Coordinates of C-alpha atoms in Angstrom, one line a residue:
Y1 CA 92.5 99.8 68.1
L2 CA 94.2 101.0 71.3
Q3 CA 97.1 103.4 71.0
V4 CA 99.1 104.5 74.1
T5 CA 102.0 106.8 74.1
V6 CA 104.0 107.4 77.3
S7 CA 106.5 110.2 77.5
R8 CA 109.0 110.9 80.2
L9 CA 107.3 108.8 83.0
I10 CA 110.2 108.6 85.4
D11 CA 111.0 108.3 89.1
P12 CA 111.5 111.9 90.1
Q13 CA 114.1 110.9 92.7
T14 CA 116.4 109.1 90.3
G15 CA 115.4 110.8 87.0
K16 CA 115.0 107.4 85.4
N17 CA 112.4 104.8 84.7
P18 CA 113.2 101.5 86.6
L19 CA 110.9 99.3 84.5
S20 CA 111.8 97.5 81.2
Y21 CA 108.3 96.8 80.0
L22 CA 104.7 98.1 80.3
A23 CA 101.3 97.0 79.2
A24 CA 97.9 98.7 79.2
S25 CA 94.5 97.6 80.6
V26 CA 91.1 98.9 79.3
Y27 CA 88.2 99.3 81.7
C28 CA 84.6 99.7 80.7
N29 CA 81.9 100.6 83.2
G30 CA 84.3 99.8 86.1
T31 CA 85.3 96.3 84.8
R32 CA 88.6 95.4 83.1
V33 CA 87.8 94.1 79.6
A34 CA 91.3 93.8 78.1
T35 CA 95.0 93.8 78.9
T36 CA 97.6 94.2 76.1
K37 CA 100.9 92.4 75.7
A38 CA 103.9 94.1 77.1
V39 CA 106.1 96.5 75.1
R40 CA 109.6 98.0 75.8
F41 CA 109.7 100.9 78.3
S42 CA 112.8 103.0 77.9
A43 CA 115.0 104.3 80.8
R44 CA 113.9 107.8 79.8
G45 CA 110.3 106.8 80.5
N46 CA 109.0 106.5 76.9
A47 CA 106.9 103.8 75.3
S48 CA 104.5 103.4 72.4
L49 CA 101.8 100.6 72.4
H50 CA 99.4 99.7 69.6
A51 CA 97.0 96.8 70.1
K52 CA 93.6 95.6 68.9
V53 CA 91.2 95.2 71.8
M54 CA 87.6 94.1 71.9
L55 CA 85.2 96.3 73.9
P56 CA 81.7 95.4 75.0
A57 CA 78.8 96.9 73.1
F58 CA 78.2 99.5 75.9
C59 CA 81.3 101.2 77.1
A60 CA 80.2 104.7 78.2
A61 CA 83.4 105.8 79.9
P62 CA 86.4 103.8 78.8
A63 CA 89.6 104.2 80.9
V64 CA 93.1 103.1 79.9
L65 CA 95.4 102.2 82.8
V66 CA 99.1 101.6 82.3
N67 CA 100.5 98.4 84.0
P68 CA 104.1 97.9 85.1
V69 CA 105.7 94.7 84.0
M70 CA 108.0 93.4 86.7
G71 CA 111.4 92.0 85.7
T72 CA 112.6 91.6 82.1
T73 CA 109.9 89.1 81.0
P74 CA 107.0 90.7 79.1
S75 CA 104.6 88.0 80.4
N76 CA 104.9 89.3 84.0
V77 CA 102.2 92.0 83.6
K78 CA 101.0 93.2 87.0
D79 CA 97.4 93.7 85.9
N80 CA 96.1 94.9 89.3
V81 CA 98.9 97.6 89.6
Y82 CA 98.9 100.8 87.7
I83 CA 101.4 103.6 87.2
A84 CA 99.4 105.9 84.9
F85 CA 96.0 106.4 83.4
D86 CA 94.0 108.3 80.8
G87 CA 90.2 108.3 80.5
R88 CA 90.0 110.1 77.2
A89 CA 88.5 108.3 74.2
N90 CA 89.4 109.4 70.7
S91 CA 87.1 108.7 67.8

């Protein structure tokens, strides 16, 4: 399972988050292997995402990148654009 928590990710000039939704992509060995469905992203820059993703048998250095979702439709994930990342893996 993938768990992503975003806290206070805002535009420093406005003090707000301009996006309504976000998603997350998982990369293994430099290749994107999964992208989650979008979840709500608050004006304060907070979101919590929980998803089941399948990883390849060998994934030496997994990286999680946060994707913006443009507009108000969760299906509009911009999967080649990223606003945050975390390369830590928790067991």
